[in-house]
PDB file of N, CA and C in Angstrom:
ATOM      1  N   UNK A 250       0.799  -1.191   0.000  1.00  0.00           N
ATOM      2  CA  UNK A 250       0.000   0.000   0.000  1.00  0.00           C
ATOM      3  C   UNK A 250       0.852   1.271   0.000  1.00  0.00           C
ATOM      4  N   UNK A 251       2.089   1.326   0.522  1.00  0.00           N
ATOM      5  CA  UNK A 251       3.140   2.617   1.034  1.00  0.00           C
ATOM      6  C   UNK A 251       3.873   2.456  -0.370  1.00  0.00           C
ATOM      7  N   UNK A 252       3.760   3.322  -1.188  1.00  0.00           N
ATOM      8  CA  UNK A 252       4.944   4.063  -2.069  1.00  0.00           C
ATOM      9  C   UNK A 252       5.921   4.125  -1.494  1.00  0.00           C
ATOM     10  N   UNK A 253       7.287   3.693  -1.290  1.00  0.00           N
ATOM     11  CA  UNK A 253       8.371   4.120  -0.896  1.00  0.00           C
ATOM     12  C   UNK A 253       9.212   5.232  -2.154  1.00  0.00           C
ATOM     13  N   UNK A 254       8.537   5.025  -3.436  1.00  0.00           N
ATOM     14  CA  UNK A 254       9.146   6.008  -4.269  1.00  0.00           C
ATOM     15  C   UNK A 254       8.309   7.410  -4.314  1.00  0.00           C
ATOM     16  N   UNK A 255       7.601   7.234  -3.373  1.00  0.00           N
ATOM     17  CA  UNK A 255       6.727   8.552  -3.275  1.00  0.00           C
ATOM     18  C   UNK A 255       7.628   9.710  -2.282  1.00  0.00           C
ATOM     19  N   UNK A 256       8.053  10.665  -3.449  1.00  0.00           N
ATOM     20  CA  UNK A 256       9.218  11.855  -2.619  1.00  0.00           C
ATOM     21  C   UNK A 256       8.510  13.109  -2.435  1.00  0.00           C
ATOM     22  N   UNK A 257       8.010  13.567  -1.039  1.00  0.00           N
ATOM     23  CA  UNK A 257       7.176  14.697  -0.777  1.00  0.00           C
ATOM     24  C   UNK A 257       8.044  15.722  -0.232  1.00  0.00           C
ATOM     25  N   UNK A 258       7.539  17.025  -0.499  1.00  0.00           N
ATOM     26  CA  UNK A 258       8.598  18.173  -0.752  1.00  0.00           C
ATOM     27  C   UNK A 258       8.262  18.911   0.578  1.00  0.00           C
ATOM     28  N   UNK A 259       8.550  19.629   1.237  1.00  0.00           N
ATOM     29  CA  UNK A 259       8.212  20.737   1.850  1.00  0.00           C
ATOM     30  C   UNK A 259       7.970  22.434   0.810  1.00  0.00           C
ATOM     31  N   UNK A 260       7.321  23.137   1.498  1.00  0.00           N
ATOM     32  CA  UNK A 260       7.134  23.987   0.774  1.00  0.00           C
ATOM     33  C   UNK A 260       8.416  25.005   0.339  1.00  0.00           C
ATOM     34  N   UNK A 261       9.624  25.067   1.431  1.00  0.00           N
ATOM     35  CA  UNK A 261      11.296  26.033   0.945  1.00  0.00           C
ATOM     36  C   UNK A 261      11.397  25.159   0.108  1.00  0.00           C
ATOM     37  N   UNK A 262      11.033  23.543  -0.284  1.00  0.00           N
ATOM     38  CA  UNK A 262      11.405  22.756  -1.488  1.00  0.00           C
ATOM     39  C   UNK A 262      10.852  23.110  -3.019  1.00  0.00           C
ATOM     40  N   UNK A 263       9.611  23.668  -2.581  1.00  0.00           N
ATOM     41  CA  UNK A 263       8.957  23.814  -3.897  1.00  0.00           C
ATOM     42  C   UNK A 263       9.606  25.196  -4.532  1.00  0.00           C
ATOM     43  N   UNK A 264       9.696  26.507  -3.120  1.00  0.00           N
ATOM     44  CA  UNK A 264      10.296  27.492  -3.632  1.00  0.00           C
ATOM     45  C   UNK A 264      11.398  27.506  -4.490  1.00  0.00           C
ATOM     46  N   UNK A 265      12.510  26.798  -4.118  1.00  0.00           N
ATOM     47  CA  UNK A 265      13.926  26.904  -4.509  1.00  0.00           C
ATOM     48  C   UNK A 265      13.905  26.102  -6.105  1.00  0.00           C
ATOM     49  N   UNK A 266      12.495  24.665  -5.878  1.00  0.00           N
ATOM     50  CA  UNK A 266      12.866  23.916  -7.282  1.00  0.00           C
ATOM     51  C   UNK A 266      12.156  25.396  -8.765  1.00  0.00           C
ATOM     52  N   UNK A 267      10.733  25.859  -8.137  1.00  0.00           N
ATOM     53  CA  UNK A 267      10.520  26.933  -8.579  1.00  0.00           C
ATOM     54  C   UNK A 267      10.907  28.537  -8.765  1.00  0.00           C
ATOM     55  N   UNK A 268      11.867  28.569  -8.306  1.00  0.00           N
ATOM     56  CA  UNK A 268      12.528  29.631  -7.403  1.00  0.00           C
ATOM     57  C   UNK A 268      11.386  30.874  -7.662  1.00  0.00           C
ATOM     58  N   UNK A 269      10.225  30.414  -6.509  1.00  0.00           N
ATOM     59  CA  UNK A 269       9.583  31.471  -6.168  1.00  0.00           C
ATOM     60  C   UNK A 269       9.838  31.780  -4.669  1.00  0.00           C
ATOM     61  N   UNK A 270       8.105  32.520  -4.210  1.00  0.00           N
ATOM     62  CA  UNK A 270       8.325  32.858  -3.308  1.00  0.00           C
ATOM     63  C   UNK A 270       7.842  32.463  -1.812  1.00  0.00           C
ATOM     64  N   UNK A 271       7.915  32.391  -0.999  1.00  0.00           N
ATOM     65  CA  UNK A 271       6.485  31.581  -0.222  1.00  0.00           C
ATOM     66  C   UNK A 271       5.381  31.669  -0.586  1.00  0.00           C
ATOM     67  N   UNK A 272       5.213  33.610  -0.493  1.00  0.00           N
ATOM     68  CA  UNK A 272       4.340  33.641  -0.728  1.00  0.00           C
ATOM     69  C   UNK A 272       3.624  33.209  -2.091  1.00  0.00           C
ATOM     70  N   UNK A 273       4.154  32.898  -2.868  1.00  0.00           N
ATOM     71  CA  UNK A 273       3.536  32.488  -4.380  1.00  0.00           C
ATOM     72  C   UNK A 273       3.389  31.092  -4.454  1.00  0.00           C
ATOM     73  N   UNK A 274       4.071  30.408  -3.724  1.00  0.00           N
ATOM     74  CA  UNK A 274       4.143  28.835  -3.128  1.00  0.00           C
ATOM     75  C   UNK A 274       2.672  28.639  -2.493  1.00  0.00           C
ATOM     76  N   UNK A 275       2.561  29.782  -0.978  1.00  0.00           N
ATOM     77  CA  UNK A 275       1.447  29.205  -0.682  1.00  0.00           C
ATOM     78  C   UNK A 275      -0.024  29.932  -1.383  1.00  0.00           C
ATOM     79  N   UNK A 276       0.578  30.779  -2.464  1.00  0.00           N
ATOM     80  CA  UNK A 276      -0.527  31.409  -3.072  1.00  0.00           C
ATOM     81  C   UNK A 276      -1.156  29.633  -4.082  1.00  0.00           C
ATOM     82  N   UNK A 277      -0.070  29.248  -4.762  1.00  0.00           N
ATOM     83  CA  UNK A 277      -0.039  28.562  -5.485  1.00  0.00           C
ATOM     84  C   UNK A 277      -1.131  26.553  -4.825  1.00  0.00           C
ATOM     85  N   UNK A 278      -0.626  26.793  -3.411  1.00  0.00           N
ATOM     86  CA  UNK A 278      -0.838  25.436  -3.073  1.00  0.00           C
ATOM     87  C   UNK A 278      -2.438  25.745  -2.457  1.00  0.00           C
ATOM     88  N   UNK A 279      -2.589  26.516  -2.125  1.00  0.00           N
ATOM     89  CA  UNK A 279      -4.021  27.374  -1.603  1.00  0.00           C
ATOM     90  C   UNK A 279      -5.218  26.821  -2.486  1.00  0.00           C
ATOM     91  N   UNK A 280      -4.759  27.543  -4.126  1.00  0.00           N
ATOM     92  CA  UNK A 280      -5.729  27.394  -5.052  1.00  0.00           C
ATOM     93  C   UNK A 280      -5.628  26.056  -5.722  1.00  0.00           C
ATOM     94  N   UNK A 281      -5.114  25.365  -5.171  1.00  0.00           N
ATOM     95  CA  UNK A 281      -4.871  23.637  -5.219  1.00  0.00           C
ATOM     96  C   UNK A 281      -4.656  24.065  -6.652  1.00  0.00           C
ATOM     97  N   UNK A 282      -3.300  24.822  -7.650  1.00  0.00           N
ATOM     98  CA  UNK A 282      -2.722  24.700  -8.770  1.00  0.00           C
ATOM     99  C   UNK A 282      -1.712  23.860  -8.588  1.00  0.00           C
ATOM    100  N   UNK A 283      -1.367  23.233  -7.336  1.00  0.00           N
ATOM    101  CA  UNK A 283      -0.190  22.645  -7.240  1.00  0.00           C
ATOM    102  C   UNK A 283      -0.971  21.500  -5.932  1.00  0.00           C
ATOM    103  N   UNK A 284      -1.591  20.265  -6.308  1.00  0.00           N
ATOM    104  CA  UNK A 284      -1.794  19.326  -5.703  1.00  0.00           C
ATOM    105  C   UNK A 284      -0.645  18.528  -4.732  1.00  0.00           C
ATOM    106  N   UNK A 285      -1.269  19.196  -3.199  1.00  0.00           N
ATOM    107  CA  UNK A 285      -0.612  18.789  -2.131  1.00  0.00           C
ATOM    108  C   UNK A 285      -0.972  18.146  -0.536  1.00  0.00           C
ATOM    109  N   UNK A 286      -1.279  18.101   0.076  1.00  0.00           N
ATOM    110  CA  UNK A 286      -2.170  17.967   1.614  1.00  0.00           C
ATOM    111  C   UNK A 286      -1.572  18.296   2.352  1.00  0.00           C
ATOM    112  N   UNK A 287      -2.258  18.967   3.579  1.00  0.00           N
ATOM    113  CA  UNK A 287      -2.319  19.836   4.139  1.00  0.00           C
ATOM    114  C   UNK A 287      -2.267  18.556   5.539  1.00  0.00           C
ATOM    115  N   UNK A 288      -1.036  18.379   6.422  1.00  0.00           N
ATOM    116  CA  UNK A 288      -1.182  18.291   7.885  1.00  0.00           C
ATOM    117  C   UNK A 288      -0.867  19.244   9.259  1.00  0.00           C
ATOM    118  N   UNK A 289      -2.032  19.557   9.726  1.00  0.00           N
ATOM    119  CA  UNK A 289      -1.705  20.343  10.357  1.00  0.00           C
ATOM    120  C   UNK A 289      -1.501  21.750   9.873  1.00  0.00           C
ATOM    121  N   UNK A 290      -0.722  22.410   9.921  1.00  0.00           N
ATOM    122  CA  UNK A 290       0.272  23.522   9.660  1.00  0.00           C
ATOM    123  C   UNK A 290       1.505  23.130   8.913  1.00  0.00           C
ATOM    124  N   UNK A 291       1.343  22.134   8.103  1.00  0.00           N
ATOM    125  CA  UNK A 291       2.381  21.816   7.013  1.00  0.00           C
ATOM    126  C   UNK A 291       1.846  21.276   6.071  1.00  0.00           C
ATOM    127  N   UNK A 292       2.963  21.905   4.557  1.00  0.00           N
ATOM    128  CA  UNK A 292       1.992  21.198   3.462  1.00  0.00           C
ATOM    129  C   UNK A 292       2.958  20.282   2.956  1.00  0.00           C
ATOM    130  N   UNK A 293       2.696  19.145   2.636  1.00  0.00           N
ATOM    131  CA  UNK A 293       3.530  17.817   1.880  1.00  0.00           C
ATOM    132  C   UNK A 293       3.038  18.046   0.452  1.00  0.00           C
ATOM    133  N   UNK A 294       3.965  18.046  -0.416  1.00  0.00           N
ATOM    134  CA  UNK A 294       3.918  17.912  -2.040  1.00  0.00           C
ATOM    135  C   UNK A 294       4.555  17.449  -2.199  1.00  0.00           C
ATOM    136  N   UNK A 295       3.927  16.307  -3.246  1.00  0.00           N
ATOM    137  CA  UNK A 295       4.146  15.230  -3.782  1.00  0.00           C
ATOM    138  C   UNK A 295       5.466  15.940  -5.385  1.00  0.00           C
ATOM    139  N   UNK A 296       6.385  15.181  -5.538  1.00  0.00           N
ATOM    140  CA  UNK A 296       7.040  16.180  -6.469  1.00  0.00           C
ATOM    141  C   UNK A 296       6.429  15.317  -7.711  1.00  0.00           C
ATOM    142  N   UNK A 297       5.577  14.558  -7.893  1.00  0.00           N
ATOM    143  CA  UNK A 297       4.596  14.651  -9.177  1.00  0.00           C
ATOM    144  C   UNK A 297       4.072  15.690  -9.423  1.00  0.00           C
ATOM    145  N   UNK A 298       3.382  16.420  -8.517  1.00  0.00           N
ATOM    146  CA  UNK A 298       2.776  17.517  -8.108  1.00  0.00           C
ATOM    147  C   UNK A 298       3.355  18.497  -8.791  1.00  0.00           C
ATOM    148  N   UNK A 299       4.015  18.787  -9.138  1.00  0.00           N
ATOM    149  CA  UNK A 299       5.318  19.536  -9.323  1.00  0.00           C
ATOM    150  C   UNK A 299       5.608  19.367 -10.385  1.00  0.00           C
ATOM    151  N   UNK A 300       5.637  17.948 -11.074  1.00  0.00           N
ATOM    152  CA  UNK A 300       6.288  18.581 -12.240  1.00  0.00           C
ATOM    153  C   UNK A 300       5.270  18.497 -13.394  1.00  0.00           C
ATOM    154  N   UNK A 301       3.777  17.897 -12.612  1.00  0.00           N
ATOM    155  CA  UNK A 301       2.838  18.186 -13.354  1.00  0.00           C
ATOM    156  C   UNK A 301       2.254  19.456 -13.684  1.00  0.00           C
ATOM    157  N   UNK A 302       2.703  20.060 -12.418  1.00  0.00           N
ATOM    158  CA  UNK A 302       2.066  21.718 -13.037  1.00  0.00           C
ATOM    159  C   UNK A 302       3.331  22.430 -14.180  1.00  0.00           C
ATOM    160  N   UNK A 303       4.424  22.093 -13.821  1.00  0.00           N
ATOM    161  CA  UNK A 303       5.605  22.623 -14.725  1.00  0.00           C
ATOM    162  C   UNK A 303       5.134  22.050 -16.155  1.00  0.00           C
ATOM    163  N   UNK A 304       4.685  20.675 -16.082  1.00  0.00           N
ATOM    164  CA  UNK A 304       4.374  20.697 -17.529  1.00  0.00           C
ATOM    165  C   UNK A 304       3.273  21.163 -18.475  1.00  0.00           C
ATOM    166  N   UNK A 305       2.328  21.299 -17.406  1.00  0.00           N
ATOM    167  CA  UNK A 305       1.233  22.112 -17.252  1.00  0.00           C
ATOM    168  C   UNK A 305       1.091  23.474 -18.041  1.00  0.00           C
ATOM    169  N   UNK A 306       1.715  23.735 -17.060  1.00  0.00           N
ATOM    170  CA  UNK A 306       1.698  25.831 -17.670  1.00  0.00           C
ATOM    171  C   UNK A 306       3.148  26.206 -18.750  1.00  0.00           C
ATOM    172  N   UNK A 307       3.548  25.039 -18.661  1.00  0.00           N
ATOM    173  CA  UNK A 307       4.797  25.299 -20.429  1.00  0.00           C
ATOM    174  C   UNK A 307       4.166  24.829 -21.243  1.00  0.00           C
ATOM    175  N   UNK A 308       3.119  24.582 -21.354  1.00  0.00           N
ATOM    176  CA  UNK A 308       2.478  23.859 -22.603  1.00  0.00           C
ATOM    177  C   UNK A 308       1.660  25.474 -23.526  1.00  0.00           C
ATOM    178  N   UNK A 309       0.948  25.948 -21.563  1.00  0.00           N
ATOM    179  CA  UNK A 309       0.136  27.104 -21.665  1.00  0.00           C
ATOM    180  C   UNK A 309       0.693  27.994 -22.388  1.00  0.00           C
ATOM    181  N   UNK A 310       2.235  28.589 -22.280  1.00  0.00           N
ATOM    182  CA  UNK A 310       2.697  29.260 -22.411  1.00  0.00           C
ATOM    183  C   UNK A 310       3.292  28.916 -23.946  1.00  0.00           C
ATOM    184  N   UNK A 311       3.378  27.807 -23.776  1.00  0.00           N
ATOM    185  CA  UNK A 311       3.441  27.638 -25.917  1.00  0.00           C
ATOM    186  C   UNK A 311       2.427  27.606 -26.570  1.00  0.00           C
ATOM    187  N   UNK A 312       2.008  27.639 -26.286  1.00  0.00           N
ATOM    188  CA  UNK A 312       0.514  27.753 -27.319  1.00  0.00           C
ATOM    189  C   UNK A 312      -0.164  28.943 -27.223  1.00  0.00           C
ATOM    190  N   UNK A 313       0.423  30.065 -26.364  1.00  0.00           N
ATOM    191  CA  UNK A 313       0.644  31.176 -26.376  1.00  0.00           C
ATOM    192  C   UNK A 313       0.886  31.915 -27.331  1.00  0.00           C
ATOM    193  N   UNK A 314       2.092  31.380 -27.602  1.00  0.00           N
ATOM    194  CA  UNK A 314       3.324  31.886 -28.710  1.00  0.00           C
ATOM    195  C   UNK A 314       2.614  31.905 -29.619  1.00  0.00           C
TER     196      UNK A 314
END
């Protein structure tokens, strides 16, 4: 049942792989654009999570162009 290949981020993790900001981190994890759960007063993201939205909004942004 336990993923052991399941690698969950903290949120200074998401900043630095995104190099944003907290605040845009927790703007970002808020509006569930970045699928994560919430324990407590900490958020765990999944780095699927992550690189699904990266592939996500580069797609957005080409088809932009």
């Amino acid at each position: 049942m336990y993923n052991s290949n399941l690698e969950l981020l903290t949120v200074s993790e998401l900043c630095d792989i995104l190099n944003i900001s907290s605040n845009t981190a927790y703007a970002l994890l808020n509006s569930s654009k970045i699928e994560a759960l919430r324990i407590g007063r900490h958020w765990k993201i999944p780095l699927s999570s992550v690189e699904t939205f990266i592939i996500t909004n580069s797609k957005m942004v080409q088809t932009a162009k």
